[in-house]
Tab-separated table of C-alpha atoms and ligand atoms in Angstrom:
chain	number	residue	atom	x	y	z
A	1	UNK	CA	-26.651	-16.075	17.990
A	2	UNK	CA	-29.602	-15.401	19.890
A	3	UNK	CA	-32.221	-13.663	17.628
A	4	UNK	CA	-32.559	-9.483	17.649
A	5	UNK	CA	-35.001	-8.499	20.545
A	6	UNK	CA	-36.623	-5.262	19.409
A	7	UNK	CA	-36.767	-2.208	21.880
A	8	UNK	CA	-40.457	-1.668	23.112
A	9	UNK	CA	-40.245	2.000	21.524
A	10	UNK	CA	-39.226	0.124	18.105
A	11	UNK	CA	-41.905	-2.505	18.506
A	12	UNK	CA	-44.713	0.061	19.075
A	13	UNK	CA	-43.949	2.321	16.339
A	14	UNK	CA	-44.098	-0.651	14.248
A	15	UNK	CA	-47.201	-1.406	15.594
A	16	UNK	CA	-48.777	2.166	15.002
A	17	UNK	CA	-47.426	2.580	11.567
A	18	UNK	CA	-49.610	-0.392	10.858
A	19	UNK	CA	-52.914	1.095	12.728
A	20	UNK	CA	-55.408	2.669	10.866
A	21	UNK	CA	-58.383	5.065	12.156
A	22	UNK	CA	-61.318	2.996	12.089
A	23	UNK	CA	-63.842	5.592	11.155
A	24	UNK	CA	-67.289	6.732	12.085
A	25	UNK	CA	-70.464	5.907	12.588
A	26	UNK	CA	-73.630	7.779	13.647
A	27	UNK	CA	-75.167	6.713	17.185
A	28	UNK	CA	-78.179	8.532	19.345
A	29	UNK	CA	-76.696	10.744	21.637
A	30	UNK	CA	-78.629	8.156	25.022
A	31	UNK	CA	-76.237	5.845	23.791
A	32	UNK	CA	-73.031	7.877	23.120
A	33	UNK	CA	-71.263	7.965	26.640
A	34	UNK	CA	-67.896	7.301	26.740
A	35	UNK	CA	-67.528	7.126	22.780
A	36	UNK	CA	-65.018	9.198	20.992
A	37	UNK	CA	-66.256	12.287	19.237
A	38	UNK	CA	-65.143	12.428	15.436
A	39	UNK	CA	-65.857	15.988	14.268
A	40	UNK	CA	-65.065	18.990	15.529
A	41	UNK	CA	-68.269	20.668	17.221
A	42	UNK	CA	-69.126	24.548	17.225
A	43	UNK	CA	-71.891	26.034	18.905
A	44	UNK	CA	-74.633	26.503	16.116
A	45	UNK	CA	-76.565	28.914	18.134
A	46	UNK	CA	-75.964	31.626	21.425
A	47	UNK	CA	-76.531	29.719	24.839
A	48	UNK	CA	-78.191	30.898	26.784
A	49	UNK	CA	-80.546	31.481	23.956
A	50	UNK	CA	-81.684	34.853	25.647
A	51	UNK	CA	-80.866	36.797	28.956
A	52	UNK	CA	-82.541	35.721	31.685
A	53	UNK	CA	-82.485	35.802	35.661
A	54	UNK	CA	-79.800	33.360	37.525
A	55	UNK	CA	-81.948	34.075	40.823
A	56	UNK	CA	-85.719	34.088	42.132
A	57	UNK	CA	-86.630	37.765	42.541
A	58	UNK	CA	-87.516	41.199	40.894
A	59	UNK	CA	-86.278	42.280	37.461
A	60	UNK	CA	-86.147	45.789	38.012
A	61	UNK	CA	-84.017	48.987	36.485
A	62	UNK	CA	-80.706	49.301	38.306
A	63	UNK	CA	-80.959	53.311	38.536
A	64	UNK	CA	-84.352	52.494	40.536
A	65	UNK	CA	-82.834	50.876	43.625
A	66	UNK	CA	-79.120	52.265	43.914
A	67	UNK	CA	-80.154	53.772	46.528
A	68	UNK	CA	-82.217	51.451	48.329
A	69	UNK	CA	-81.507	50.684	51.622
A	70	UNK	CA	-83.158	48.445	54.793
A	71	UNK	CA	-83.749	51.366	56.781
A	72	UNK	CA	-84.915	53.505	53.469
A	73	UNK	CA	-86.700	50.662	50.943
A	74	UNK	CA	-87.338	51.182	47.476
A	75	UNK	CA	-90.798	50.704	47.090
A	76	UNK	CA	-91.788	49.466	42.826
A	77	UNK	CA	-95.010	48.169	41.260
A	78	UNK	CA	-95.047	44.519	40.481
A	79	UNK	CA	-96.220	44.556	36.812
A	80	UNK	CA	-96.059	40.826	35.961
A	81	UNK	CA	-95.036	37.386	37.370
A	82	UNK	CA	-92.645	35.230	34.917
A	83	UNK	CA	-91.998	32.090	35.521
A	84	UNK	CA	-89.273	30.038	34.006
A	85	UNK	CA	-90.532	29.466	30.035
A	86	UNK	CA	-93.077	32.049	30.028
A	87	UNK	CA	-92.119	34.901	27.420
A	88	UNK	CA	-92.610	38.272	29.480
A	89	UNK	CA	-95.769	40.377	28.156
A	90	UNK	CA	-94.974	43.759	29.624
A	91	UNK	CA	-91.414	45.918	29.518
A	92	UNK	CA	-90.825	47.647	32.748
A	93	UNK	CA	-90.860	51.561	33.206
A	94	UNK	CA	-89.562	53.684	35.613
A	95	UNK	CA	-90.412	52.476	39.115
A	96	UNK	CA	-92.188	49.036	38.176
A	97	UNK	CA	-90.281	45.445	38.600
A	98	UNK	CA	-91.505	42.054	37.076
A	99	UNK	CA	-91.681	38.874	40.071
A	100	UNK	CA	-89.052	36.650	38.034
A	101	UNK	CA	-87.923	32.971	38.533
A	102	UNK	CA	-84.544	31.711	37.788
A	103	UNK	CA	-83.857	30.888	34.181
A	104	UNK	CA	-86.994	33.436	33.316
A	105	UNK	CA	-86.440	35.720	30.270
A	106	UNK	CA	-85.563	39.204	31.492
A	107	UNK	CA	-88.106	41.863	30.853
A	108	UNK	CA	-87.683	44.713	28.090
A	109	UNK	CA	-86.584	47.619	30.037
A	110	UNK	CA	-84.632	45.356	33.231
A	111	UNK	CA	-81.029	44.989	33.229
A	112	UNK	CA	-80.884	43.752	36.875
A	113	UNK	CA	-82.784	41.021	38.898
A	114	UNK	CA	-82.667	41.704	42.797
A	115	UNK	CA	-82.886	38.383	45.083
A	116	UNK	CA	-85.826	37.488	46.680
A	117	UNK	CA	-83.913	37.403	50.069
A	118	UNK	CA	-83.139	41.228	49.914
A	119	UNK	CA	-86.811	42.103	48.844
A	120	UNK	CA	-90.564	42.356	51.020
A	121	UNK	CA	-93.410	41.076	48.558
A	122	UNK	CA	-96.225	43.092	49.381
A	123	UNK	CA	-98.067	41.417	46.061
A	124	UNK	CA	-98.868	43.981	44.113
A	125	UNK	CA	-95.960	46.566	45.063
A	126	UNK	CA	-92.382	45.068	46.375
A	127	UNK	CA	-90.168	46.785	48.853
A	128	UNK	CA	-86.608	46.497	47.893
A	129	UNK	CA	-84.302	46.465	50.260
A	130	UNK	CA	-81.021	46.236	49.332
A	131	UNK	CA	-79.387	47.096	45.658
A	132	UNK	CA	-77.467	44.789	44.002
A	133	UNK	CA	-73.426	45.837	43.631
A	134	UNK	CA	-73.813	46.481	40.145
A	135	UNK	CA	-76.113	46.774	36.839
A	136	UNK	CA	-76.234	43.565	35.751
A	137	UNK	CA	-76.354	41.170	38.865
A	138	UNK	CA	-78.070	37.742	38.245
A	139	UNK	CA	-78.526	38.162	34.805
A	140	UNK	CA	-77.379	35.421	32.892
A	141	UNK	CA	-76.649	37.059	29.288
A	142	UNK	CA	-77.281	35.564	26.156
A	143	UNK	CA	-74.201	33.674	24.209
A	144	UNK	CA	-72.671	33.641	27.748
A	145	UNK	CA	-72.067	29.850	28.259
A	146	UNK	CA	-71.226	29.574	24.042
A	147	UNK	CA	-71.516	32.010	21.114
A	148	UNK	CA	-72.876	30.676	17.877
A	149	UNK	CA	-69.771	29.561	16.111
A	150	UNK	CA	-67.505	29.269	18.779
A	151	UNK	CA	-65.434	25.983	19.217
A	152	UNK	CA	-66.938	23.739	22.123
A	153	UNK	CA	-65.133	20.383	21.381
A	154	UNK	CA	-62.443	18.387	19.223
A	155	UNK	CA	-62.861	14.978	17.539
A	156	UNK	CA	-61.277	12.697	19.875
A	157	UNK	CA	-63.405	14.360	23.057
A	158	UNK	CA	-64.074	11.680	25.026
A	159	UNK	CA	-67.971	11.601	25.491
A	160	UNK	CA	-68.821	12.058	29.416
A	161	UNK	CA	-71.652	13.257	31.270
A	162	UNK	CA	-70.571	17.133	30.806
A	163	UNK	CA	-70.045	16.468	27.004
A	164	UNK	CA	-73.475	14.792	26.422
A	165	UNK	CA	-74.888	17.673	27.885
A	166	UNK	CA	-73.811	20.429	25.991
A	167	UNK	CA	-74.402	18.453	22.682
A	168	UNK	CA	-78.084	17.507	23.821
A	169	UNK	CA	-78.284	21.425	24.633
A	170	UNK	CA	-77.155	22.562	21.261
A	171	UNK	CA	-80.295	19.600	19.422
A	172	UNK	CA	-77.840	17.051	18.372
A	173	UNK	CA	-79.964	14.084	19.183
A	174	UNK	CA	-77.585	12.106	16.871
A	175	UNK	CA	-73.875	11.930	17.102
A	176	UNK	CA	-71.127	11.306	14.691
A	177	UNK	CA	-68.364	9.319	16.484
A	178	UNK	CA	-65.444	7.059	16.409
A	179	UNK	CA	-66.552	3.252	15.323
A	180	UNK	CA	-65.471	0.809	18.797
A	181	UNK	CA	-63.255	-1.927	17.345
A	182	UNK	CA	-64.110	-5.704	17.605
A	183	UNK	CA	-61.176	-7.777	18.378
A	184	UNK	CA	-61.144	-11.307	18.504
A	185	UNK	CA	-59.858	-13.115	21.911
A	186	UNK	CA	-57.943	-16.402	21.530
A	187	UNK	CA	-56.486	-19.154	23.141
A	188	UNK	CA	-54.174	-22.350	22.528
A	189	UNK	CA	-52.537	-24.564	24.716
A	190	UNK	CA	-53.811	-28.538	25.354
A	191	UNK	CA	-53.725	-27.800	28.646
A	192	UNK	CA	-56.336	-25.184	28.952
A	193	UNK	CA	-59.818	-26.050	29.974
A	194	UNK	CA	-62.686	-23.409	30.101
A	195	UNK	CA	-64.444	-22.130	33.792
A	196	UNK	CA	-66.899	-24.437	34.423
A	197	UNK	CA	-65.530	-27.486	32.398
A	198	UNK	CA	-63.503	-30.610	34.815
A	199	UNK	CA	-60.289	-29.923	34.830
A	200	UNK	CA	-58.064	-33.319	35.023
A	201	UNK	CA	-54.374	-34.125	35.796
A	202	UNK	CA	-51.856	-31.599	33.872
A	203	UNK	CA	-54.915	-28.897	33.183
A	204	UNK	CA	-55.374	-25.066	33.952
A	205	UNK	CA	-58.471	-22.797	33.317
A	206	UNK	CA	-58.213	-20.351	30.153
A	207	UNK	CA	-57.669	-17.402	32.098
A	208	UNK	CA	-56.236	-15.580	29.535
A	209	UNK	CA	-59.173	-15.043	27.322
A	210	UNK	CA	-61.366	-13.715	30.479
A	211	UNK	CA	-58.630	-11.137	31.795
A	212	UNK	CA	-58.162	-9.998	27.930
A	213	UNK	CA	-61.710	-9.876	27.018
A	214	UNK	CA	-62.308	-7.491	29.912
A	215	UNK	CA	-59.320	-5.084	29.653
A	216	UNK	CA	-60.387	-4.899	25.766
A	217	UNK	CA	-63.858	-3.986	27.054
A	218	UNK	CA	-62.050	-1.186	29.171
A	219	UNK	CA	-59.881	0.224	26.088
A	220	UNK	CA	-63.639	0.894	25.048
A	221	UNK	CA	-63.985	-2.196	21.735
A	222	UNK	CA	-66.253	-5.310	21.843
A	223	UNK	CA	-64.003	-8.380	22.719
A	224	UNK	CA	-65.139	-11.707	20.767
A	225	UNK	CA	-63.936	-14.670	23.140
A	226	UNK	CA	-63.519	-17.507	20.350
A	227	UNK	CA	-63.223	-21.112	21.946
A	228	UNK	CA	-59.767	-22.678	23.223
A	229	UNK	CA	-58.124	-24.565	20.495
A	230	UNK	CA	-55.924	-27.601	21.040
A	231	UNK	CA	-52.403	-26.893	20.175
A	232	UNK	CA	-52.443	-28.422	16.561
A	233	UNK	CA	-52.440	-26.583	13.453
A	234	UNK	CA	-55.660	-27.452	12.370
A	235	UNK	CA	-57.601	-26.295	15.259
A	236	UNK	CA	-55.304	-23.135	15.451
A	237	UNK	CA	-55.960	-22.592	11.581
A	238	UNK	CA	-59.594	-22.878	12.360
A	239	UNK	CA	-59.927	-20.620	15.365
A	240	UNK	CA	-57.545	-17.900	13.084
A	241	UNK	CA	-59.818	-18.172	10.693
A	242	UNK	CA	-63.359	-17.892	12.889
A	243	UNK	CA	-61.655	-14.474	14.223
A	244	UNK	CA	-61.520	-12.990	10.193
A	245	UNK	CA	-63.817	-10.092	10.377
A	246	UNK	CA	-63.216	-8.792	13.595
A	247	UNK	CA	-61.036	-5.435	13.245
A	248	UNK	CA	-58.181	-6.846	15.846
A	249	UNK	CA	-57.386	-9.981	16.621
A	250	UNK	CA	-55.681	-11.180	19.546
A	251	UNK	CA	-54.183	-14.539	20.485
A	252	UNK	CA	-52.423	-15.547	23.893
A	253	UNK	CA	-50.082	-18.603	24.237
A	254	UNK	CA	-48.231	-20.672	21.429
A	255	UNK	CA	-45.323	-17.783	19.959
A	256	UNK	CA	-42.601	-19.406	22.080
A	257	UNK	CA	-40.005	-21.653	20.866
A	258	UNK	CA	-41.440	-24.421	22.733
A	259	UNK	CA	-42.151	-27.569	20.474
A	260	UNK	CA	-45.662	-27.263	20.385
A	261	UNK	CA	-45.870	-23.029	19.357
A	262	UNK	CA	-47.870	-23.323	16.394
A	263	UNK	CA	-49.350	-20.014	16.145
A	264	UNK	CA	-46.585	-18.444	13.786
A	265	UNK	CA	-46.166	-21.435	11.806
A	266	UNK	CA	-49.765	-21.239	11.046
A	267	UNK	CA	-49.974	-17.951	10.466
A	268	UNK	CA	-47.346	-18.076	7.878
A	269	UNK	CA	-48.821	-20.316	6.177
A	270	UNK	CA	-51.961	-18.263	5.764
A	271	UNK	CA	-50.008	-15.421	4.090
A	272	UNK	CA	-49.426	-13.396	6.965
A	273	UNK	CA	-46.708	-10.233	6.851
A	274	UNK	CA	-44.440	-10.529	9.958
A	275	UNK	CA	-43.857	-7.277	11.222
A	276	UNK	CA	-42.252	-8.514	14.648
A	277	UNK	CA	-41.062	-10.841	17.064
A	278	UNK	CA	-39.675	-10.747	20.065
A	279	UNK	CA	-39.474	-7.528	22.109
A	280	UNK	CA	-36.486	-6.682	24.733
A	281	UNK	CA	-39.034	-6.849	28.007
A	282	UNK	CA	-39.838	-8.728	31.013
A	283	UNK	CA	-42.212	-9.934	31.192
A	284	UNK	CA	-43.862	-10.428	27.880
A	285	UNK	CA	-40.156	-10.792	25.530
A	286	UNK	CA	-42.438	-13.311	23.180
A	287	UNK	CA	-44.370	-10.439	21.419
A	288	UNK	CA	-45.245	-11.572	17.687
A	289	UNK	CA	-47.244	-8.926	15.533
A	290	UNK	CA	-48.425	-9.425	12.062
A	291	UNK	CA	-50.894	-8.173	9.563
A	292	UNK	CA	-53.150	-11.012	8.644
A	293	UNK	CA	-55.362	-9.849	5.013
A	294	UNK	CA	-54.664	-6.549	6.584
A	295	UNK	CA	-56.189	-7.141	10.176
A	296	UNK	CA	-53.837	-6.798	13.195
A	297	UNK	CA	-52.424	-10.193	14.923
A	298	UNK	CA	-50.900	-9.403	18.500
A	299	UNK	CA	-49.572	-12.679	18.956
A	300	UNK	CA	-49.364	-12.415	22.920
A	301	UNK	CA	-47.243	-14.711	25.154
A	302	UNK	CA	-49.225	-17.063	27.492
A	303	UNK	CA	-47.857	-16.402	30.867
A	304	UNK	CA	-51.263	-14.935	32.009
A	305	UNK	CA	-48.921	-11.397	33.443
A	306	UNK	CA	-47.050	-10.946	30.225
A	307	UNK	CA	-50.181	-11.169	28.269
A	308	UNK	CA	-51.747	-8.021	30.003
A	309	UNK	CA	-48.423	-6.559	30.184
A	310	UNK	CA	-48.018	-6.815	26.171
A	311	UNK	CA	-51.648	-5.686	25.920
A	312	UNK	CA	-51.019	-3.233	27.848
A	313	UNK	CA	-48.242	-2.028	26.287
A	314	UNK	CA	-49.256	-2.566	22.309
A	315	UNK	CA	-52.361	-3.649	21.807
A	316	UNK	CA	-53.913	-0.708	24.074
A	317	UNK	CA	-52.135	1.989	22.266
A	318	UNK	CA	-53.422	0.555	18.691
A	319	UNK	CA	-57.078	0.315	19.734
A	320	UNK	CA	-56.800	3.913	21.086
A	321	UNK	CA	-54.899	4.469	17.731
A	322	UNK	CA	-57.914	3.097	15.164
A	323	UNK	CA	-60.507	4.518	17.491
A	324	UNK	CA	-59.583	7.964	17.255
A	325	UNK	CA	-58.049	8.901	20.111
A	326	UNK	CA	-55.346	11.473	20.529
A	327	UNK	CA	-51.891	10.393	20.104
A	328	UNK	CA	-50.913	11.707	23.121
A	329	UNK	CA	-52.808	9.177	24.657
A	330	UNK	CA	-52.636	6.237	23.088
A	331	UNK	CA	-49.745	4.530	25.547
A	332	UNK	CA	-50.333	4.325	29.437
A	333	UNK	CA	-49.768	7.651	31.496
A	334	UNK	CA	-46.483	8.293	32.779
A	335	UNK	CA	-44.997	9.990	35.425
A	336	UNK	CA	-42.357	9.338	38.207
A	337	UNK	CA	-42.443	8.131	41.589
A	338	UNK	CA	-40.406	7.955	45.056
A	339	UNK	CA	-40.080	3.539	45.285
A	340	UNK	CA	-40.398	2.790	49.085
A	341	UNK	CA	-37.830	-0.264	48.413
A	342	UNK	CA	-34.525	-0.984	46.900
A	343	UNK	CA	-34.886	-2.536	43.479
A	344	UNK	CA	-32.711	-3.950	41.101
A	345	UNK	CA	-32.844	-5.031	37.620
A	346	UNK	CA	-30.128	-7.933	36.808
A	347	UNK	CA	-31.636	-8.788	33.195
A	348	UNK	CA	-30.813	-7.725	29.592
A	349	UNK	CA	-34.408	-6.748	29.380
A	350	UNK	CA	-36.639	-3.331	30.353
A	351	UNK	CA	-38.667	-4.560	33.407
A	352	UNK	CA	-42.281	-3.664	33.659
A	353	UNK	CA	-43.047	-4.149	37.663
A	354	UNK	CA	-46.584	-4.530	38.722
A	355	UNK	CA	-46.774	-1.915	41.232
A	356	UNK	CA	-48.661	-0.423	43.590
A	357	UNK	CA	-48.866	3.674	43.330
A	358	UNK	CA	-50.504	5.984	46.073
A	359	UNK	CA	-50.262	9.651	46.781
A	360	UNK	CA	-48.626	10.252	50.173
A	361	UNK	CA	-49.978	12.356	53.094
A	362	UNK	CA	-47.379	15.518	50.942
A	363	UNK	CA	-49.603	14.837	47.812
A	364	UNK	CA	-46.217	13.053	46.462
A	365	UNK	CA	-46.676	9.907	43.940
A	366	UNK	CA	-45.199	6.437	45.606
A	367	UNK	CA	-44.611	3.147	44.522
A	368	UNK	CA	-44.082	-0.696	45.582
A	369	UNK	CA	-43.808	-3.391	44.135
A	370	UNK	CA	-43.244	-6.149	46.954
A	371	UNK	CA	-47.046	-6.634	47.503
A	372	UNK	CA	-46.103	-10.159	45.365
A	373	UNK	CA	-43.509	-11.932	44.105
A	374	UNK	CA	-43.127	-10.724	40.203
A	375	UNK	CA	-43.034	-14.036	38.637
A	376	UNK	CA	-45.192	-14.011	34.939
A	377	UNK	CA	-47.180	-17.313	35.753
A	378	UNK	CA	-47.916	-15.004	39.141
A	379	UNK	CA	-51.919	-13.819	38.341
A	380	UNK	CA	-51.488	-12.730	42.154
A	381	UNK	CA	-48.834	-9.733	41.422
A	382	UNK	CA	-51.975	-8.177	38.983
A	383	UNK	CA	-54.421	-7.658	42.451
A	384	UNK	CA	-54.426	-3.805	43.724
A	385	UNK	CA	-51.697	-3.212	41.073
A	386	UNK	CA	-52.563	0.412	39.386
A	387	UNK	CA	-49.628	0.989	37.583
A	388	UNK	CA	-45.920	-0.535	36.459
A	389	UNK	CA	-42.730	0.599	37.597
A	390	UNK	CA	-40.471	0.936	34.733
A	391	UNK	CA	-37.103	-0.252	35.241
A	392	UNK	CA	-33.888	-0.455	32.515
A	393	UNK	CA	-31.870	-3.383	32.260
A	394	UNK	CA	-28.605	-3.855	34.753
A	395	UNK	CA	-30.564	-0.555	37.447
A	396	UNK	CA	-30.498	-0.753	40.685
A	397	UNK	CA	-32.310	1.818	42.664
A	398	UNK	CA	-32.290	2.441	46.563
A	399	UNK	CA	-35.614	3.358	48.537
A	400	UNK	CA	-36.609	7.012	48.195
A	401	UNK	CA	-35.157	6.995	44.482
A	402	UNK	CA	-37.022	8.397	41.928
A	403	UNK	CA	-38.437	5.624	39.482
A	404	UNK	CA	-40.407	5.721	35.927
A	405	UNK	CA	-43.848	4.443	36.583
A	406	UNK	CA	-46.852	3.980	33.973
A	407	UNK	CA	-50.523	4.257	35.451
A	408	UNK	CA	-53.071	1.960	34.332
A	409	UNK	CA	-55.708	2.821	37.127
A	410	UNK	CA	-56.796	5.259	39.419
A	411	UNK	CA	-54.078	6.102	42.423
A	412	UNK	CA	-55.411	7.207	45.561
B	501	AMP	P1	-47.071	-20.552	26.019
B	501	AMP	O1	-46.862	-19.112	25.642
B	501	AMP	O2	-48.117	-21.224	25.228
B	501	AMP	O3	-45.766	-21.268	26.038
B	501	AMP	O4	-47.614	-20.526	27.517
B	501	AMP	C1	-46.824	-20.008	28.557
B	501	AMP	C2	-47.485	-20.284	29.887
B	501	AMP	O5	-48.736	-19.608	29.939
B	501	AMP	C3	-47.804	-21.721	30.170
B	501	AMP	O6	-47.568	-21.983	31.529
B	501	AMP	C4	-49.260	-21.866	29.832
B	501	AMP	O7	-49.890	-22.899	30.537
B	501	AMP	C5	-49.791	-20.523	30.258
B	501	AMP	N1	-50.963	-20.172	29.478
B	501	AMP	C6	-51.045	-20.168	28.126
B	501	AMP	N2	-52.272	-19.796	27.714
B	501	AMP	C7	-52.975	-19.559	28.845
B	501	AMP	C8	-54.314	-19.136	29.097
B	501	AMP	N3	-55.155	-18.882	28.073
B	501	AMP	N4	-54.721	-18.982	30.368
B	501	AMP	C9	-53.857	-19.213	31.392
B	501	AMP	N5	-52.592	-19.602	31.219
B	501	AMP	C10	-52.144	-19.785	29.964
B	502	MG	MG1	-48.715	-23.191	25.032
């Protein structure tokens, strides 16, 4: 009987249940771009810290220059000029205005600041020539853009340019966030040579470790690519054992059933706790996860596709998992799309399709997947893919059907 192939959603929540948050660590906020934010954060102050003027112009007293018109100015005494981070010296009175420049503190006694444009500057007096609509125009009030104590972000706010800003506004100079995994990158397979080295009769480059190294990178943790080892148990021991430490570790090539798939062998003999094997998908059905001295081992097929498929698919999900990242994101986006071409799926297995999605001229999401054949030896069927289409065993679908589809890049 052929061993039990576990469903992808019964592999993953194994795979979660096993995935603890990494913690935190404290990092200058120059550096903090694109980490994971692991408190809460609420304003600890008003911003803006004080009113001030959203415009170069007059701060003036609305009742003043209601009435004001082009053919009938308002003519006021300029008491002061206030630049932006000058504190104002004088409040205004009836019929004076302060010359104000945007981001200025407003004047005691102004509750509106008329634009430049609609003024004449006769230096010390200013003609103004048109009111504003309302008390109030182009002042920017105080608490406007966040109140002290009001909630500005969640842990597990990703950290981009808008984020950095507001924390740098409210003095955090420092920043408490989620610690990036390390996860160790490996390889087996005696016919693997690295770029670079001469690769005889029978040899391929380690592609694997490359392709892995750099999608770990984008899952935001710090790949260690740990040399090829032969496929004996000794060198597989040692290369298991040179990735200890890391907070992941991830091997491709050697969980088969081929003759020479030493990786589980090995690994049971250094104590490890099987969680699984084998998962029903195509590609990447070899799957084998286990918890070496408590680290996670995503023992990943070989076939270069299936290995970023199953990374994809688990290993992704548990980074995002220990980093701190919402739950609702920790597997690819999902959505449907219209597939410009019949499909079918003939196997016993869910098929993950390398596709390629794009928003039509009607703003509606489409996918293909004939831009390669969808062998998993064929690297080729990864270029200008952005997502998978998601197909159940024994489905056929006709062109214009609508098909499950993960996104793993940007569609455009
Ligand atoms: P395995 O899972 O070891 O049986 O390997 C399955 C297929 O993937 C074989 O054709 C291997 O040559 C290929 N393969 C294994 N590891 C790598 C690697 N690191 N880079 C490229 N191809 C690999
Ligand atoms: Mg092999």
């Amino acid at each position: 009987m052929a061993a039990y192939m576990h469903t992808v959603e019964e592999a993953l929540a194994a795979v979660l249940a096993r995935i603890r948050p990494l913690g935190a660590e404290r990092i200058p906020l120059t550096a903090a771009g694109g980490r994971l934010l692991a408190a809460d954060l609420v304003a600890p102050f008003d911003n803006p810290p004080h009113d001030n003027s959203s415009m170069d112009g007059f701060a003036v007293r609305f009742t003043d220059v209601a009435g004001a018109t082009p053919a009938a100015p308002v003519t006021l005494q300029v008491i002061e000029d206030i630049p932006a981070g000058k504190v104002p010296q004088q409040a205004l009175r009836a019929g004076q205005a302060s010359r104000i420049m945007t981001g200025a503190l407003l004047p005691d006694g102004a509750d509106t600041v008329i634009r430049s444009e609609d003024t004449q500057d006769h230096g010390d007096q200013v003609d103004i020539l048109e009111p504003e609509e309302a008390v109030g125009e182009n002042v920017r009030y105080r608490g406007e853009d966040m109140k002290a104590g009001a909630a500005l972000m969640a842990a597990g706010t990703v950290l981009g340019a808008g984020e950095i800003g507001v924390l740098a506004a409210v003095q955090r100079a420092y920043v408490v966030v989620g610690r990036r995994p390390t996860v160790a990158i490996l390889a087996s397979g005696d016919e693997l040579v690295e770029i670079g080295d001469l690769r005889g009769p029978g040899q391929i480059v380690n592609s694997n470790s490359p392709a892995l190294g750099a999608i770990t990178r984008a899952c935001g943790a710090d790949p260690v690519l740990l040399p090829t080892a032969a496929d004996d148990e000794t060198a597989i021991r040692a290369s298991i054992e040179a990735a200890m430490g890391c907070d992941f570790i991830v091997s491709s090539g050697g969980v088969s059933v081929g003759n020479y798939d030493y990786v589980k062998k090995v690994l049971t003999d250094l104590g490890a706790e099987e969680v699984l094997w084998k998962v029903a998908m195509k590609p990447g059905k070899p799957l084998y996860f286990c918890l070496l001295q408590g680290t996670p081992y995503f023992g990943l097929p070989g076939n270069p596709v299936s290995s970023l498929v199953s990374f994809l698919q688990f290993v992704r999900p548990a980074i995002r998992k220990a980093s701190g990242y919402p739950e609702a994101t920790w597997a690819l986006p999902q959505s449907t799309a219209r597939i410009e071409h019949d499909l079918v799926n003939e196997d016993d297995r869910r098929n993950y399709l390398r596709a390629r999605l794009r928003l039509n001229s009607e703003g509606c999401l489409t996918a293909s997947t004939r831009h390669s054949a969808q062998g998993s030896h064929m690297m080729t069927s990864m270029l200008g893919a952005n997502g998978f289409v998601v197909l159940e065993p024994e489905r056929a679908v006709a062109a214009g059907d609508l098909v499950a589809v993960q996104i793993f890049d940007d569609v455009c």
